[in-house]
Coordinates of C-alpha atoms in Angstrom, one line a residue:
X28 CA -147.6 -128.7 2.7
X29 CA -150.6 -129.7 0.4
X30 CA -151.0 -133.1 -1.0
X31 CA -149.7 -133.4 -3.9
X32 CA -152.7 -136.0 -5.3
X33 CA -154.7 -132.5 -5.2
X34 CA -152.7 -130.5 -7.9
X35 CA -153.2 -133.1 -10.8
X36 CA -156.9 -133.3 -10.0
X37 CA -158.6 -129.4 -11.4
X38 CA -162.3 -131.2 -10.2
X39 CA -160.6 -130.4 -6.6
X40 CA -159.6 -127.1 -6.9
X41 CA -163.1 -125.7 -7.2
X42 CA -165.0 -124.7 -4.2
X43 CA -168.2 -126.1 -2.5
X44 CA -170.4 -123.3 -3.1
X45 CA -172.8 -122.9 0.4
X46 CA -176.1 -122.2 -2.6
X47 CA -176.8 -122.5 -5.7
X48 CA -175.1 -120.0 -7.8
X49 CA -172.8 -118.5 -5.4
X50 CA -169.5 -118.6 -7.8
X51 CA -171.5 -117.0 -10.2
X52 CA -172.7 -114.2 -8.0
X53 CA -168.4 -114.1 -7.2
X54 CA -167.9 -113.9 -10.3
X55 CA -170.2 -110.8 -11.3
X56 CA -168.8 -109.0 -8.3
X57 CA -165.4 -109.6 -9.5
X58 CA -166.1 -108.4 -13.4
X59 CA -167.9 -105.2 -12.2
X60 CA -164.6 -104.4 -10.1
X61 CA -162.6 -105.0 -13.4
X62 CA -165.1 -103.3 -15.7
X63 CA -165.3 -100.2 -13.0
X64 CA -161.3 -99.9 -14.1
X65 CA -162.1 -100.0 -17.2
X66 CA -164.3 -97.1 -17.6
X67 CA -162.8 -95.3 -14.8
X68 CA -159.7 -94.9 -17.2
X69 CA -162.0 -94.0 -19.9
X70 CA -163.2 -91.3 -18.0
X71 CA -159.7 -89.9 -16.9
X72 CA -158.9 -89.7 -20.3
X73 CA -161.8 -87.6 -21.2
X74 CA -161.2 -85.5 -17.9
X75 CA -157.8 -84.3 -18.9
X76 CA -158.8 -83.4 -22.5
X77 CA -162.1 -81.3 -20.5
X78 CA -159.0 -79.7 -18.1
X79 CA -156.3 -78.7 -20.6
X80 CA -158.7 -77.5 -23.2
X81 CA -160.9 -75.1 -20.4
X82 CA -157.6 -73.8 -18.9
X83 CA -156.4 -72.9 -22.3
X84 CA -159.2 -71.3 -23.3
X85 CA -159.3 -69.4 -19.7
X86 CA -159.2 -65.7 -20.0
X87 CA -159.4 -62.0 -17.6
X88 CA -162.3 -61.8 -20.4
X89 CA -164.3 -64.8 -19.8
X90 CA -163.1 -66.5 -16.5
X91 CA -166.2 -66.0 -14.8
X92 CA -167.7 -68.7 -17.4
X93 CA -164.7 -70.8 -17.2
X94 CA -164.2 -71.3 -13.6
X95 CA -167.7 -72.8 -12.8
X96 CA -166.9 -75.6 -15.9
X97 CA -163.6 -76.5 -14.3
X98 CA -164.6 -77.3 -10.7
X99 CA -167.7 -79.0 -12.2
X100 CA -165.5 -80.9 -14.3
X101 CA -163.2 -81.5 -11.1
X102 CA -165.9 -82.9 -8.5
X103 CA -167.1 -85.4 -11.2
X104 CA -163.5 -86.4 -11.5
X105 CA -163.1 -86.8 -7.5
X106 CA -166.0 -88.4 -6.8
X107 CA -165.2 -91.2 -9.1
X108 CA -161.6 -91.2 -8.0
X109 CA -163.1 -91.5 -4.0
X110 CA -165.8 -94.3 -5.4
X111 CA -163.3 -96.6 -7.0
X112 CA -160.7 -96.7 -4.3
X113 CA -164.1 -97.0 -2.4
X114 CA -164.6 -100.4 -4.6
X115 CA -161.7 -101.3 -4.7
X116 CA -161.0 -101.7 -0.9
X117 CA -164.4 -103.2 -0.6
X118 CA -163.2 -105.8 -3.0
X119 CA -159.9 -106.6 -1.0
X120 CA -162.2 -106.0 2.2
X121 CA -164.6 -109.3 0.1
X122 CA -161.9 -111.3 -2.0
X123 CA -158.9 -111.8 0.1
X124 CA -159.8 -110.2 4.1
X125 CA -162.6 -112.0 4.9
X126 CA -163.3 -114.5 2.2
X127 CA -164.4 -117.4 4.3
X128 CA -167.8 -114.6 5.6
X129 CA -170.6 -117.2 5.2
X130 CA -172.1 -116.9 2.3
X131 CA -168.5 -116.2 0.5
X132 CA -167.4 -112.5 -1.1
X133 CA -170.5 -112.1 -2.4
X134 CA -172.6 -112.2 0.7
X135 CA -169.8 -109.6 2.6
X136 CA -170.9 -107.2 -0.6
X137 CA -174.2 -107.3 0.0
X138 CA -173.8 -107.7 4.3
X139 CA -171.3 -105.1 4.7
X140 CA -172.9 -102.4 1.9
X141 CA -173.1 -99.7 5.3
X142 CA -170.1 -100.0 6.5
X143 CA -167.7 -97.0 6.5
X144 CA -165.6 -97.4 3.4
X145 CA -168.6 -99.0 1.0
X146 CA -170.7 -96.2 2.4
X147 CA -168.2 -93.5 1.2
X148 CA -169.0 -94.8 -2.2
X149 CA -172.7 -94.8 -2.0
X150 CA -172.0 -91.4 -0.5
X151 CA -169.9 -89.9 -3.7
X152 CA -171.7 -92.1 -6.2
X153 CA -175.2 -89.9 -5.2
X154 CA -173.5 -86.4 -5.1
X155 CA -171.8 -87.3 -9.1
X156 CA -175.5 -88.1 -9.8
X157 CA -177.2 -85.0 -9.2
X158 CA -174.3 -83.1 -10.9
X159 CA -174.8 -85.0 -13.6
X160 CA -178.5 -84.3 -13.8
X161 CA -177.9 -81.2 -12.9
X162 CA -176.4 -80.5 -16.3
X163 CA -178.8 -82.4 -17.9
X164 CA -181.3 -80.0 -16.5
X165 CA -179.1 -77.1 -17.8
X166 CA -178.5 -78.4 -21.5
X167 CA -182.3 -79.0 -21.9
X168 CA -182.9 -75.0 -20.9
X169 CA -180.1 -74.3 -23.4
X170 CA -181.0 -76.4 -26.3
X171 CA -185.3 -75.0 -25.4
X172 CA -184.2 -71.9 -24.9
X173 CA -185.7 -70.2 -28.2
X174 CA -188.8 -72.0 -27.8
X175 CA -192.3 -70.3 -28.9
X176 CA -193.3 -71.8 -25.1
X177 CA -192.7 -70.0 -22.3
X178 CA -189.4 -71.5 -20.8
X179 CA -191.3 -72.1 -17.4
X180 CA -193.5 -74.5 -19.1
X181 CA -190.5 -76.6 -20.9
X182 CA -188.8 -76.3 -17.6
X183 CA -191.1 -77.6 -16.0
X184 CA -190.6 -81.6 -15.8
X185 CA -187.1 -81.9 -15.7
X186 CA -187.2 -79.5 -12.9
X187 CA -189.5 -81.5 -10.9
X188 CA -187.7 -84.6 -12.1
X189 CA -184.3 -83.4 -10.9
X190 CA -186.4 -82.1 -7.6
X191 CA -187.7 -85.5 -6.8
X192 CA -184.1 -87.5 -7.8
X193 CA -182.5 -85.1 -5.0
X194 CA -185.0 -85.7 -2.2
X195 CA -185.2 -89.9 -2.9
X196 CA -180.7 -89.7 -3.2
X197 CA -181.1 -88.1 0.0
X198 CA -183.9 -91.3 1.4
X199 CA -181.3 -93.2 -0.6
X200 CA -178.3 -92.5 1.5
X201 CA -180.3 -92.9 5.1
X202 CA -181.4 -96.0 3.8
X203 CA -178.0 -97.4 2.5
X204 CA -176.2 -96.2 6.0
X205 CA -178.0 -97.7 8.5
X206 CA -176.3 -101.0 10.3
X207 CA -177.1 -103.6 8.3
X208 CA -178.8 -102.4 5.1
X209 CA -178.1 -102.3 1.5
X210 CA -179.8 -101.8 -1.6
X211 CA -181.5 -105.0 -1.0
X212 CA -182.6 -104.7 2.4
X213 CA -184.1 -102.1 4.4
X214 CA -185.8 -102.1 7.7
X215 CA -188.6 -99.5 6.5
X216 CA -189.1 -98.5 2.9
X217 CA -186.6 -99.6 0.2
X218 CA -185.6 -95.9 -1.6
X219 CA -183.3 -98.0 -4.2
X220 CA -186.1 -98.6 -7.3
X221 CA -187.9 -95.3 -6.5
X222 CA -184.4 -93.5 -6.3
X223 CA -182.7 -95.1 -9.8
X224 CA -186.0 -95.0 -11.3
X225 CA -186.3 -91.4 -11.1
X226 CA -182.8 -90.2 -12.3
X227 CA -183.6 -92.9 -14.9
X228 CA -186.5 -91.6 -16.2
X229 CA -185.0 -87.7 -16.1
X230 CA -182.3 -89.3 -18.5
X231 CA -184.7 -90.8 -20.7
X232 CA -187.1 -88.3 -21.0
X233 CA -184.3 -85.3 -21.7
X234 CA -183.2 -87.8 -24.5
X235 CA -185.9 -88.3 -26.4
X236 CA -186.5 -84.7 -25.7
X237 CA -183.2 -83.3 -26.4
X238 CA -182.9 -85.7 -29.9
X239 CA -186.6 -84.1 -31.1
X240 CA -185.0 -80.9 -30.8
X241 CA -181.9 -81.2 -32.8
X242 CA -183.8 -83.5 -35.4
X243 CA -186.5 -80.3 -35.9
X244 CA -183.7 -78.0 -36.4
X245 CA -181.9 -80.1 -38.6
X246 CA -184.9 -80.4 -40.8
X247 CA -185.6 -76.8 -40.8
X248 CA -181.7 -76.3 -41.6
X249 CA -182.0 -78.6 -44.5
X250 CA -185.0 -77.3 -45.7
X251 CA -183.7 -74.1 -46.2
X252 CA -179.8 -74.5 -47.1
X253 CA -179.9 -78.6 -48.4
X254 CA -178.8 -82.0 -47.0
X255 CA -175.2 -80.9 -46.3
X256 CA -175.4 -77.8 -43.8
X257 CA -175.7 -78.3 -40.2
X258 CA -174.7 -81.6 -39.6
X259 CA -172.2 -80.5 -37.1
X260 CA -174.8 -80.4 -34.8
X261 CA -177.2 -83.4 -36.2
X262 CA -175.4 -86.6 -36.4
X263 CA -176.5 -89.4 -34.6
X264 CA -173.1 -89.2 -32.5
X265 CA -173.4 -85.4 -31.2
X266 CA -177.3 -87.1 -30.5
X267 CA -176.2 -89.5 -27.6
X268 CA -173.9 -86.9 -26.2
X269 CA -175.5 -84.0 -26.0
X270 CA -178.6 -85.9 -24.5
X271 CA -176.5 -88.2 -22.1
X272 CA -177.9 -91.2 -23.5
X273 CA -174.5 -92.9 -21.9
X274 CA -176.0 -92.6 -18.4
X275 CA -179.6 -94.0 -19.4
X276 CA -178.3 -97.1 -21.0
X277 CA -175.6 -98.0 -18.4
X278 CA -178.7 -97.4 -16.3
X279 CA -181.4 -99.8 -17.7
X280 CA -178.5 -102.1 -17.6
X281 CA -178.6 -102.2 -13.8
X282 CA -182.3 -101.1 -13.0
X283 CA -183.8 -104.6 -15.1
X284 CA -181.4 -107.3 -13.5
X285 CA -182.1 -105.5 -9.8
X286 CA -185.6 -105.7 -10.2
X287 CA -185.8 -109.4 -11.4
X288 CA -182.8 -109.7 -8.6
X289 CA -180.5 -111.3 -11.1
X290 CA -176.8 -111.8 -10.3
X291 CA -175.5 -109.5 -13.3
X292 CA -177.1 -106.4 -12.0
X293 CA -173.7 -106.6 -9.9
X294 CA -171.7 -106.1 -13.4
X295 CA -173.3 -103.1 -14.2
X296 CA -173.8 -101.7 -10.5
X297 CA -170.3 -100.6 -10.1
X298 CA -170.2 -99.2 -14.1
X299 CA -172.5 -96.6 -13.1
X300 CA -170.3 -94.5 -11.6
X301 CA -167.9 -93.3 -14.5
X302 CA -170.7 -94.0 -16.6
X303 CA -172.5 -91.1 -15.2
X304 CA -169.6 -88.6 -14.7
X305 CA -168.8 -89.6 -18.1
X306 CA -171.9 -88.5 -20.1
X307 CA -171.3 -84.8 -18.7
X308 CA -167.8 -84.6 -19.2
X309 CA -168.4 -85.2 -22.9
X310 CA -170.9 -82.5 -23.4
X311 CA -168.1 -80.1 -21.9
X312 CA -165.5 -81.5 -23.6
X313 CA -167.8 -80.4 -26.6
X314 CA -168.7 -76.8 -25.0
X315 CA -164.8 -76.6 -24.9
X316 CA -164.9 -77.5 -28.2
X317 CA -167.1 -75.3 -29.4
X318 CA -169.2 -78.0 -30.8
X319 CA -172.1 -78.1 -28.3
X320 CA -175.3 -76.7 -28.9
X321 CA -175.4 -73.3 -27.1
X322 CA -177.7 -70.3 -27.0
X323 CA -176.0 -68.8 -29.7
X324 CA -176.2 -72.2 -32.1
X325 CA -179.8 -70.9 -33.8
X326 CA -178.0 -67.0 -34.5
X327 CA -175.0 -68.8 -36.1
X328 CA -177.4 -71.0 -38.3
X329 CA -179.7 -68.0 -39.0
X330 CA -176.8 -65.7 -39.4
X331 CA -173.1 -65.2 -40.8
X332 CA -172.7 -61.6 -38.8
X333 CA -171.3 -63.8 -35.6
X334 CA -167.4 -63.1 -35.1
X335 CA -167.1 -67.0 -34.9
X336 CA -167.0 -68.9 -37.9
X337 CA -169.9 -71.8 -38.3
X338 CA -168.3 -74.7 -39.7
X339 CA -171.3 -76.4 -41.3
X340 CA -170.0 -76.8 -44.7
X341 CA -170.1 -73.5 -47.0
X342 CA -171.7 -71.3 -44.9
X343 CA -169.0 -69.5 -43.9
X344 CA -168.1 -68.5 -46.9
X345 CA -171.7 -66.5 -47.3
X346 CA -170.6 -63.2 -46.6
X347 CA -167.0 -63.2 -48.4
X348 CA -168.8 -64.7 -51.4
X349 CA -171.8 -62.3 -51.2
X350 CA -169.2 -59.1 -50.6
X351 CA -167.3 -60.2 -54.2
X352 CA -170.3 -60.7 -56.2
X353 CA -169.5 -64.4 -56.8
X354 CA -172.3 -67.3 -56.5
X355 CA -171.8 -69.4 -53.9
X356 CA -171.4 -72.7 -54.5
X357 CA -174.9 -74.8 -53.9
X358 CA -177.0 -71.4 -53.4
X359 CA -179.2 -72.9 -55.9
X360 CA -180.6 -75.2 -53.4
X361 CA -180.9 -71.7 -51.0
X362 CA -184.7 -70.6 -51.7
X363 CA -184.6 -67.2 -52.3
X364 CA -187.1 -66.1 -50.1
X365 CA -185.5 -67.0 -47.0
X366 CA -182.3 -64.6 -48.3
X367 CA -181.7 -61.1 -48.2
X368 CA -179.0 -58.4 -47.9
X369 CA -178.6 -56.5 -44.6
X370 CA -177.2 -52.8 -44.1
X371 CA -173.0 -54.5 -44.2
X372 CA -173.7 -56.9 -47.3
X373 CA -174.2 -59.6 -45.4
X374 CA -175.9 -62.8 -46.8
X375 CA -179.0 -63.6 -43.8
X376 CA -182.1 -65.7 -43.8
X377 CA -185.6 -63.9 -44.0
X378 CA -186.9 -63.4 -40.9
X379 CA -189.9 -65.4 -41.7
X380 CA -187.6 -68.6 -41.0
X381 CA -186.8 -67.6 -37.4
X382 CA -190.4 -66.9 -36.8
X383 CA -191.1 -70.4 -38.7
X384 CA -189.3 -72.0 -35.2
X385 CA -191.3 -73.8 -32.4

């Protein structure tokens, strides 16, 4: 039975930590398991609006399309489902098995990152990550694809980014399953940095990319048809989705403290999971949608003869409009030069705006 002296005195009840700041390291462990819930439910949300809306829309007509989304949109799912029991058990394995290791929780987490059940993690965590550069890759051929360059050239670094992220996970997972290393250690080279760095900077660079892109098309859409058509596709919201700006954050968040060795980077560490299955499931939740930029975005800006309706303010109303002689309301801020009347009637832009387009 405990003493009793020992409840009324809270000084007591606090640990002797073995080094400096181990109940803070604890601690850090312990929020990253919580926040990893967090987002984890965030991303099942998202994954069962991506699910319902793609088997919806799933046809005899267009299956073939569909399909490839919905298992893509299923292994991101799984392989944060498989890395959060993953983390989980590893925190049961840390917090309540074997919480008198030496060192406390915080050293098993970083002494025990190969075994078995952590290792499964590591193992999942890498495979989500190359899918969701993978479609990184993919939206920056799709939003390029009209480019004046030749597409090889534009293709060019993310491809060799994406090349070099696959070949370090791959270092990364030898590294991370041999007896007794971690991210930390290694008994040869330490693939960690090299490996986050590079997935990091494919990230980056396809969002600064990505954002140039939609902010030139956005000017040349305004230029033409005024401040109030194409912002569908413009805001700053669409920005950070389409470009998976989600995953670059999250990641600076961990790369900084892990270089400097900091405690917090164990906060983040466990985030970066949903984090990056999250970012791709938004951009098909918007293909889904309808509302992702796709290789027919630039014919339904340039155009009204698409079957689908553009929903960028008045421009759908163009061809009814033009068909029963009416004005359209704000084609005085349309220069007329850019207009003109194909063989059905149809309001179009002058083809010296699409040839305008780098």
């Amino acid at each position: 039975m405990a003493d009793p002296a020992s409840t009324s005195d809270p000084a007591s009840w606090r640990p002797v930590e073995e080094f400096p700041g181990q109940l803070f390291a604890e601690r850090t462990w312990l929020e990253g398991a919580i926040l990893l819930g967090v987002a984890y439910g965030a991303e099942l949300v998202i994954f069962a609006m991506c699910l319902m809306l793609l088997v919806r829309q799933t046809t005899r007509a267009n299956w073939k399309m569909q399909v490839p989304l919905i298992a893509y949109v299923w292994v991101l799912f799984l392989c944060s489902t498989v890395f959060i029991a993953a983390n989980s058990n590893m925190a049961r394995l840390s917090f309540v098995d074997n919480r008198n290791f030496p060192g406390g929780p915080s050293a098993f987490e970083q002494a025990m990152f190969s075994i078995p059940v952590d290792n499964m993690g590591n193992v999942v965590f890498t495979i989500a990550n190359w899918f969701a550069d993978g479609l990184l890759v993919w939206r920056w051929f799709i939003i390029y694809k009209n480019c004046r360059l030749p597409i090889w050239i534009i293709m060019f670094v993310p491809c060799g980014a994406f090349l070099a992220s696959f070949i370090l996970g791959v270092l990364f997972l030898v590294q991370v399953s041999a007896p007794s290393a971690s991210l930390w250690a290694s008994s040869t080279v330490n693939f960690t940095l090299p490996y986050f760095s590079t997935s990091l900077a494919l990230n980056i660079v396809s969002t600064f990319a990505i954002v140039a892109r939609l902010l030139y098309f956005r000017y040349r859409i305004t230029s033409s048809l005024g401040a109030g058509y194409g912002s569908q596709y413009t805001t700053i919201a669409a920005m950070l989705v389409e470009s998976a700006a989600i995953y670059s954050i999250s990641s600076l968040l961990f790369l900084v403290p892990f270089i400097v060795n900091h405690p917090i980077q164990n906060v983040f560490l466990g985030v970066l999971s949903p984090a990056q299955a999250i970012a791709p499931l938004l951009i098909i939740l918007r293909v889904a949608q309808g509302r992702a930029w796709n290789r027919y975005t630039v014919d339904n800006i340039l155009s009204t003869n698409h079957p689908v309706p553009v929903h960028m303010g008045d421009l759908t109303t163009f061809t009814a409009a033009q068909r029963s002689g009416t004005t359209l309301k704000g084609s005085r801020d349309i220069p007329h030069d850019h207009l003109h009347d194909d063989s059905e009637g149809n309001l179009q832009f002058n083809k010296s705006f699409e040839r305008s387009e780098v």
